[in-house]
Coordinates of C-alpha atoms and ligand atoms in Angstrom, one line a residue:
X1 CA 5.2 -47.2 28.9
X2 CA 3.4 -46.4 25.7
X3 CA 2.9 -43.8 23.2
X4 CA -0.5 -43.3 21.7
X5 CA -2.4 -41.2 19.2
X6 CA -4.4 -38.3 20.6
X7 CA -7.7 -40.1 20.1
X8 CA -6.9 -42.8 22.7
X9 CA -9.2 -42.1 25.7
X10 CA -7.6 -41.6 29.1
X11 CA -10.1 -44.1 30.5
X12 CA -11.6 -46.9 28.5
X13 CA -13.8 -49.6 30.1
X14 CA -15.5 -52.6 28.7
X15 CA -18.2 -54.5 30.6
X16 CA -16.9 -53.1 33.9
X17 CA -18.8 -54.5 36.8
X18 CA -18.6 -54.3 40.6
X19 CA -20.8 -56.8 42.5
X20 CA -20.9 -57.2 46.2
X21 CA -22.0 -60.5 47.7
X22 CA -24.8 -60.4 50.3
X23 CA -25.3 -63.0 53.0
X24 CA -27.5 -65.9 51.9
X25 CA -31.2 -65.7 53.0
X26 CA -33.0 -68.3 55.2
X27 CA -32.9 -70.8 52.3
X28 CA -29.2 -70.3 51.7
X29 CA -29.7 -68.6 48.4
X30 CA -26.8 -66.2 47.7
X31 CA -27.5 -62.8 46.4
X32 CA -25.3 -60.0 45.1
X33 CA -25.6 -56.2 44.9
X34 CA -24.8 -55.2 41.3
X35 CA -23.4 -51.8 42.2
X36 CA -22.3 -51.3 38.6
X37 CA -22.9 -53.7 35.8
X38 CA -21.5 -53.9 32.3
X39 CA -20.2 -50.3 32.0
X40 CA -18.6 -49.3 28.7
X41 CA -17.2 -45.8 29.0
X42 CA -14.5 -43.8 27.3
X43 CA -13.3 -40.6 28.9
X44 CA -11.3 -38.4 26.4
X45 CA -8.0 -36.9 27.6
X46 CA -8.4 -33.4 28.8
X47 CA -12.2 -33.6 29.0
X48 CA -14.5 -32.6 31.8
X49 CA -16.7 -35.6 31.9
X50 CA -20.0 -35.6 33.9
X51 CA -21.6 -38.6 35.5
X52 CA -25.1 -38.1 36.7
X53 CA -27.9 -40.1 38.2
X54 CA -29.9 -40.4 41.4
X55 CA -28.4 -41.5 44.7
X56 CA -28.0 -45.3 44.4
X57 CA -27.3 -45.3 40.7
X58 CA -23.7 -46.5 41.0
X59 CA -21.9 -43.3 40.2
X60 CA -19.6 -43.3 43.2
X61 CA -18.8 -47.0 42.7
X62 CA -17.8 -46.4 39.1
X63 CA -15.5 -43.5 40.3
X64 CA -14.0 -45.7 43.0
X65 CA -13.4 -48.6 40.6
X66 CA -11.5 -46.2 38.3
X67 CA -9.4 -45.2 41.3
X68 CA -8.7 -48.8 42.2
X69 CA -10.7 -48.4 45.3
X70 CA -13.5 -50.8 44.6
X71 CA -13.1 -54.5 43.7
X72 CA -13.8 -55.2 40.0
X73 CA -15.9 -58.4 39.5
X74 CA -15.8 -58.5 35.7
X75 CA -14.7 -56.5 32.7
X76 CA -11.7 -54.3 31.8
X77 CA -10.6 -50.8 32.6
X78 CA -7.6 -49.2 30.9
X79 CA -5.8 -45.9 31.8
X80 CA -3.6 -44.4 29.1
X81 CA -2.2 -40.8 29.5
X82 CA 0.3 -41.2 26.7
X83 CA 3.2 -41.8 29.1
X84 CA 1.8 -44.9 30.9
X85 CA -0.7 -47.5 29.9
X86 CA -2.2 -49.4 32.8
X87 CA -4.7 -52.2 33.2
X88 CA -6.6 -50.9 36.2
X89 CA -8.1 -54.4 37.0
X90 CA -4.7 -56.1 37.5
X91 CA -2.4 -53.2 38.4
X92 CA -0.3 -53.6 41.5
X93 CA 3.2 -52.9 42.9
X94 CA 5.2 -49.9 41.5
X95 CA 2.6 -49.3 38.8
X96 CA -0.1 -48.9 41.4
X97 CA 2.0 -46.5 43.3
X98 CA 2.6 -44.5 40.2
X99 CA -1.1 -44.6 39.4
X100 CA -1.9 -43.2 42.9
X101 CA 0.1 -40.1 41.9
X102 CA -1.7 -39.7 38.6
X103 CA -5.3 -40.3 39.8
X104 CA -6.8 -38.4 42.7
X105 CA -10.1 -37.9 44.4
X106 CA -11.8 -34.7 45.5
X107 CA -14.3 -35.6 48.2
X108 CA -17.9 -34.4 48.5
X109 CA -17.8 -33.1 52.1
X110 CA -15.1 -30.5 52.7
X111 CA -16.0 -30.5 56.4
X112 CA -15.4 -34.3 56.9
X113 CA -12.5 -34.6 54.4
X114 CA -10.0 -32.4 56.3
X115 CA -8.3 -33.5 59.5
X116 CA -9.1 -30.9 62.2
X117 CA -5.7 -31.7 63.9
X118 CA -3.5 -30.7 60.9
X119 CA -2.7 -27.2 59.6
X120 CA -3.7 -26.4 56.1
X121 CA 0.0 -26.6 55.1
X122 CA 0.2 -30.2 56.5
X123 CA -3.1 -31.2 54.9
X124 CA -1.9 -30.1 51.5
X125 CA 1.6 -31.6 52.0
X126 CA 0.4 -35.0 53.2
X127 CA 0.3 -36.7 49.7
X128 CA 3.8 -35.4 48.9
X129 CA 5.1 -36.9 52.2
X130 CA 3.2 -40.2 52.0
X131 CA 4.3 -40.8 48.4
X132 CA 7.9 -39.4 49.0
X133 CA 7.5 -37.0 46.1
X134 CA 9.9 -34.3 47.3
X135 CA 13.5 -34.4 48.5
X136 CA 13.3 -31.9 51.4
X137 CA 10.9 -30.0 53.6
X138 CA 11.8 -26.8 51.8
X139 CA 10.9 -28.4 48.5
X140 CA 7.6 -29.6 50.0
X141 CA 6.8 -26.1 51.3
X142 CA 7.6 -24.6 47.9
X143 CA 5.2 -27.0 46.2
X144 CA 2.5 -26.4 48.8
X145 CA 2.8 -22.6 48.4
X146 CA 2.7 -22.9 44.6
X147 CA -0.4 -25.1 44.5
X148 CA -2.2 -23.0 47.3
X149 CA -1.7 -19.9 45.1
X150 CA -3.1 -21.7 42.1
X151 CA -6.2 -22.7 44.1
X152 CA -6.6 -19.1 45.2
X153 CA -5.7 -19.7 48.9
X154 CA -4.1 -17.0 50.9
X155 CA -0.6 -18.1 51.9
X156 CA -1.3 -16.7 55.4
X157 CA -3.9 -19.4 55.8
X158 CA -1.4 -22.3 55.5
X159 CA -0.6 -22.0 59.2
X160 CA -4.3 -22.2 60.3
X161 CA -6.5 -25.1 61.0
X162 CA -9.6 -26.1 58.8
X163 CA -12.2 -25.0 61.4
X164 CA -11.3 -21.4 60.7
X165 CA -12.6 -21.6 57.1
X166 CA -15.8 -21.5 55.2
X167 CA -17.1 -24.4 53.1
X168 CA -15.8 -22.9 49.9
X169 CA -12.4 -22.3 51.3
X170 CA -12.3 -25.8 52.7
X171 CA -13.1 -27.2 49.3
X172 CA -10.3 -25.2 47.8
X173 CA -8.0 -26.8 50.4
X174 CA -9.3 -30.2 49.3
X175 CA -8.6 -29.3 45.7
X176 CA -5.1 -28.2 46.5
X177 CA -4.5 -31.4 48.3
X178 CA -5.7 -33.5 45.3
X179 CA -3.5 -31.5 42.8
X180 CA -0.3 -31.3 44.8
X181 CA 1.0 -34.7 43.4
X182 CA 0.6 -33.3 39.9
X183 CA -2.1 -35.9 38.8
X184 CA -3.6 -36.3 35.3
X185 CA -7.0 -37.7 36.3
X186 CA -9.3 -36.4 39.0
X187 CA -12.5 -37.9 40.2
X188 CA -14.6 -35.2 41.8
X189 CA -17.4 -36.9 43.7
X190 CA -20.3 -34.5 44.4
X191 CA -17.6 -31.9 45.0
X192 CA -19.9 -28.9 45.2
X193 CA -23.1 -30.6 46.6
X194 CA -22.4 -29.5 50.2
X195 CA -21.8 -25.8 49.2
X196 CA -24.2 -22.9 49.0
X197 CA -25.3 -22.2 45.4
X198 CA -23.4 -18.9 45.3
X199 CA -20.1 -20.7 46.3
X200 CA -20.7 -23.6 43.9
X201 CA -20.2 -21.4 40.9
X202 CA -16.9 -20.1 42.3
X203 CA -15.6 -23.6 43.0
X204 CA -16.8 -24.9 39.6
X205 CA -15.0 -22.0 37.8
X206 CA -11.9 -22.8 39.8
X207 CA -12.1 -26.5 38.8
X208 CA -12.5 -25.6 35.1
X209 CA -9.7 -23.2 35.0
X210 CA -7.4 -25.7 36.9
X211 CA -8.3 -28.4 34.4
X212 CA -7.1 -26.2 31.5
X213 CA -4.1 -25.0 33.3
X214 CA -2.9 -28.5 34.3
X215 CA -4.4 -30.3 31.3
X216 CA -6.4 -32.5 33.7
X217 CA -9.1 -35.0 32.9
X218 CA -12.1 -34.8 35.2
X219 CA -14.7 -37.4 36.0
X220 CA -17.3 -35.0 37.6
X221 CA -19.9 -37.0 39.6
X222 CA -23.1 -35.2 40.4
X223 CA -26.8 -35.9 41.1
X224 CA -27.6 -32.4 39.7
X225 CA -27.8 -32.0 36.0
X226 CA -28.0 -28.2 36.2
X227 CA -24.4 -28.2 37.7
X228 CA -23.2 -30.5 35.0
X229 CA -24.7 -28.4 32.3
X230 CA -22.4 -25.5 32.9
X231 CA -19.3 -27.5 33.6
X232 CA -18.9 -30.6 31.6
X233 CA -18.0 -31.3 27.9
X234 CA -19.7 -34.7 27.9
X235 CA -22.3 -36.4 30.1
X236 CA -23.1 -40.0 31.0
X237 CA -26.4 -40.8 32.7
X238 CA -26.5 -43.8 35.1
X239 CA -29.5 -45.7 36.4
X240 CA -29.2 -48.7 38.7
X241 CA -25.7 -49.6 37.8
X242 CA -26.0 -49.2 34.1
X243 CA -25.4 -46.3 31.6
X244 CA -28.6 -45.3 29.9
X245 CA -27.4 -42.3 27.8
X246 CA -24.1 -40.6 26.9
X247 CA -23.6 -37.5 24.8
X248 CA -21.8 -34.2 24.4
X249 CA -23.4 -31.9 27.0
X250 CA -25.1 -29.6 24.6
X251 CA -26.5 -32.4 22.6
X252 CA -27.8 -34.1 25.7
X253 CA -29.6 -31.0 26.9
X254 CA -30.9 -30.1 23.4
X255 CA -32.1 -33.5 22.5
X256 CA -32.3 -36.0 25.4
X257 CA -33.4 -39.4 24.2
X258 CA -33.8 -41.7 27.2
X259 CA -37.0 -41.2 29.4
X260 CA -34.9 -41.2 32.5
X261 CA -32.7 -38.4 31.2
X262 CA -35.8 -36.4 30.2
X263 CA -37.2 -36.8 33.7
X264 CA -34.0 -35.6 35.3
X265 CA -33.8 -32.6 33.0
X266 CA -37.4 -31.7 33.5
X267 CA -36.8 -31.7 37.3
X268 CA -34.4 -28.7 36.9
X269 CA -36.3 -25.7 38.2
X270 CA -37.2 -23.3 35.3
X271 CA -38.1 -19.6 35.4
X272 CA -40.5 -20.2 32.5
X273 CA -44.0 -21.0 33.8
X274 CA -44.8 -23.0 30.6
X275 CA -41.8 -25.2 31.2
X276 CA -42.9 -25.9 34.8
X277 CA -46.2 -27.3 33.5
X278 CA -44.3 -29.6 31.1
X279 CA -42.2 -31.2 33.9
X280 CA -42.2 -35.0 33.8
X281 CA -42.3 -36.2 37.4
X282 CA -40.2 -39.2 38.2
X283 CA -42.5 -41.5 40.2
X284 CA -41.3 -44.0 42.8
X285 CA -37.9 -44.8 44.2
X286 CA -34.9 -46.3 42.5
X287 CA -35.2 -50.2 43.0
X288 CA -32.6 -52.1 45.0
X289 CA -29.5 -53.1 43.1
X290 CA -29.7 -56.5 45.0
X291 CA -33.0 -57.2 43.3
X292 CA -33.1 -55.2 40.0
X293 CA -36.0 -55.4 37.7
X294 CA -35.8 -57.7 34.6
X295 CA -35.2 -56.3 31.2
X296 CA -34.8 -52.5 31.1
X297 CA -33.9 -51.5 34.7
X298 CA -36.0 -48.4 34.3
X299 CA -39.3 -50.1 33.2
X300 CA -40.9 -50.0 36.7
X301 CA -40.8 -46.2 36.6
X302 CA -41.0 -45.5 32.9
X303 CA -44.2 -43.9 31.5
X304 CA -43.5 -45.4 28.1
X305 CA -42.8 -49.0 29.2
X306 CA -44.2 -51.8 27.0
X307 CA -44.2 -55.6 27.3
X308 CA -40.8 -55.9 25.6
X309 CA -39.2 -53.6 28.2
X310 CA -39.6 -56.0 31.1
X311 CA -38.3 -59.0 29.0
X312 CA -35.3 -57.6 27.1
X313 CA -32.6 -55.3 28.3
X314 CA -31.8 -52.6 25.7
X315 CA -28.1 -52.2 24.9
X316 CA -26.4 -48.8 24.9
X317 CA -26.2 -48.0 21.1
X318 CA -25.6 -44.9 19.1
X319 CA -28.7 -42.7 18.9
X320 CA -27.4 -41.0 15.7
X321 CA -26.7 -43.9 13.5
X322 CA -29.2 -46.6 14.4
X323 CA -26.6 -48.5 16.3
X324 CA -24.8 -49.8 13.2
X325 CA -21.9 -47.4 13.1
X326 CA -18.7 -49.2 14.0
X327 CA -16.6 -46.0 14.0
X328 CA -14.9 -45.3 17.3
X329 CA -16.3 -41.9 18.0
X330 CA -15.7 -40.5 21.5
X331 CA -18.4 -37.8 21.1
X332 CA -21.3 -39.7 19.8
X333 CA -24.7 -39.8 21.4
X334 CA -25.7 -43.2 22.7
X335 CA -28.9 -44.4 24.3
X336 CA -30.2 -47.6 26.0
X337 CA -34.0 -47.7 25.2
X338 CA -35.9 -50.0 22.8
X339 CA -38.3 -47.2 21.8
X340 CA -36.3 -43.9 21.9
X341 CA -37.1 -43.2 18.2
X342 CA -40.9 -43.3 18.9
X343 CA -40.9 -41.1 22.1
Ligands
SF4_1 FE1 -38.8 -47.0 29.0 FE2 -38.9 -49.3 27.7 FE3 -37.2 -47.4 27.0 FE4 -36.8 -48.8 29.2 S1 -36.7 -49.6 27.1 S2 -36.6 -46.6 29.0 S3 -38.9 -49.1 29.9 S4 -39.4 -47.3 26.9

């Protein structure tokens, strides 16, 4: 147990790394996939924190590591909500059970995430029953009805099966299931990616209003910066297992500093024909995390790469204060590029 000041982040990682060993090659040389490598991230309490990057950048692995669902190879990860203070790398036993109540996942695919054999009531009630959080069936039903209403589900629907619902309704069922244990931290992994654009806005609005109502902290994982723009307070951009830029959302969109962030931003469709002409196309594929480039991981695709870029990896430093500011500021703008000031 601990009490903390309000500036203590809910999640605080240092050098967090998840590496998966691969089988040795013909010559017996062992290789590893560096799914995430050296992640320093602070997620403020009550924030809606966006994590973006292409497929293969390590976003999902980072989310899973914070939910204690991926094995940490190196580094630290601390969870502190003011009531409990957990080391997520070594947590086990009763603390881990308690953490499972406080940290939940909303899946990407609302079609695959819901068991077709359970009614909506049973799907939402499952975490309460698995974790023994209620004393009776009546209490469980009361909690299920309450959370269903908050997630704008019709109570008549609790008796039906998932196949009867649209994608948006199914995602609201998934959200209700994630919230029923009264968590503090939610990892939403591509939670609107499978939905039609018109439904996405509806689900995003619901997530935002629930986050205020329940004082939740969200890690919102998405490959789509345009979704993050209207939802998140802060954004971290990942590339090949590393963070390359973090900033408050408005700051990131107004003044992106890393070439990768700029390329992602310029890929957002614009109604302005002049903007379309200025788009920076991202060439090539993201390299394999089992054989990452030397130096800056982005140098094989960066239009501004110079000799130093392939030799020396740029650290993630503050883009506002030339990297010398020692103040622990959760909202500062950081960038990992040797030459951001010249671009
Ligand atoms: Fe591009 Fe070099 Fe900056 Fe990497 S360090 S983003 S390669 S300019």
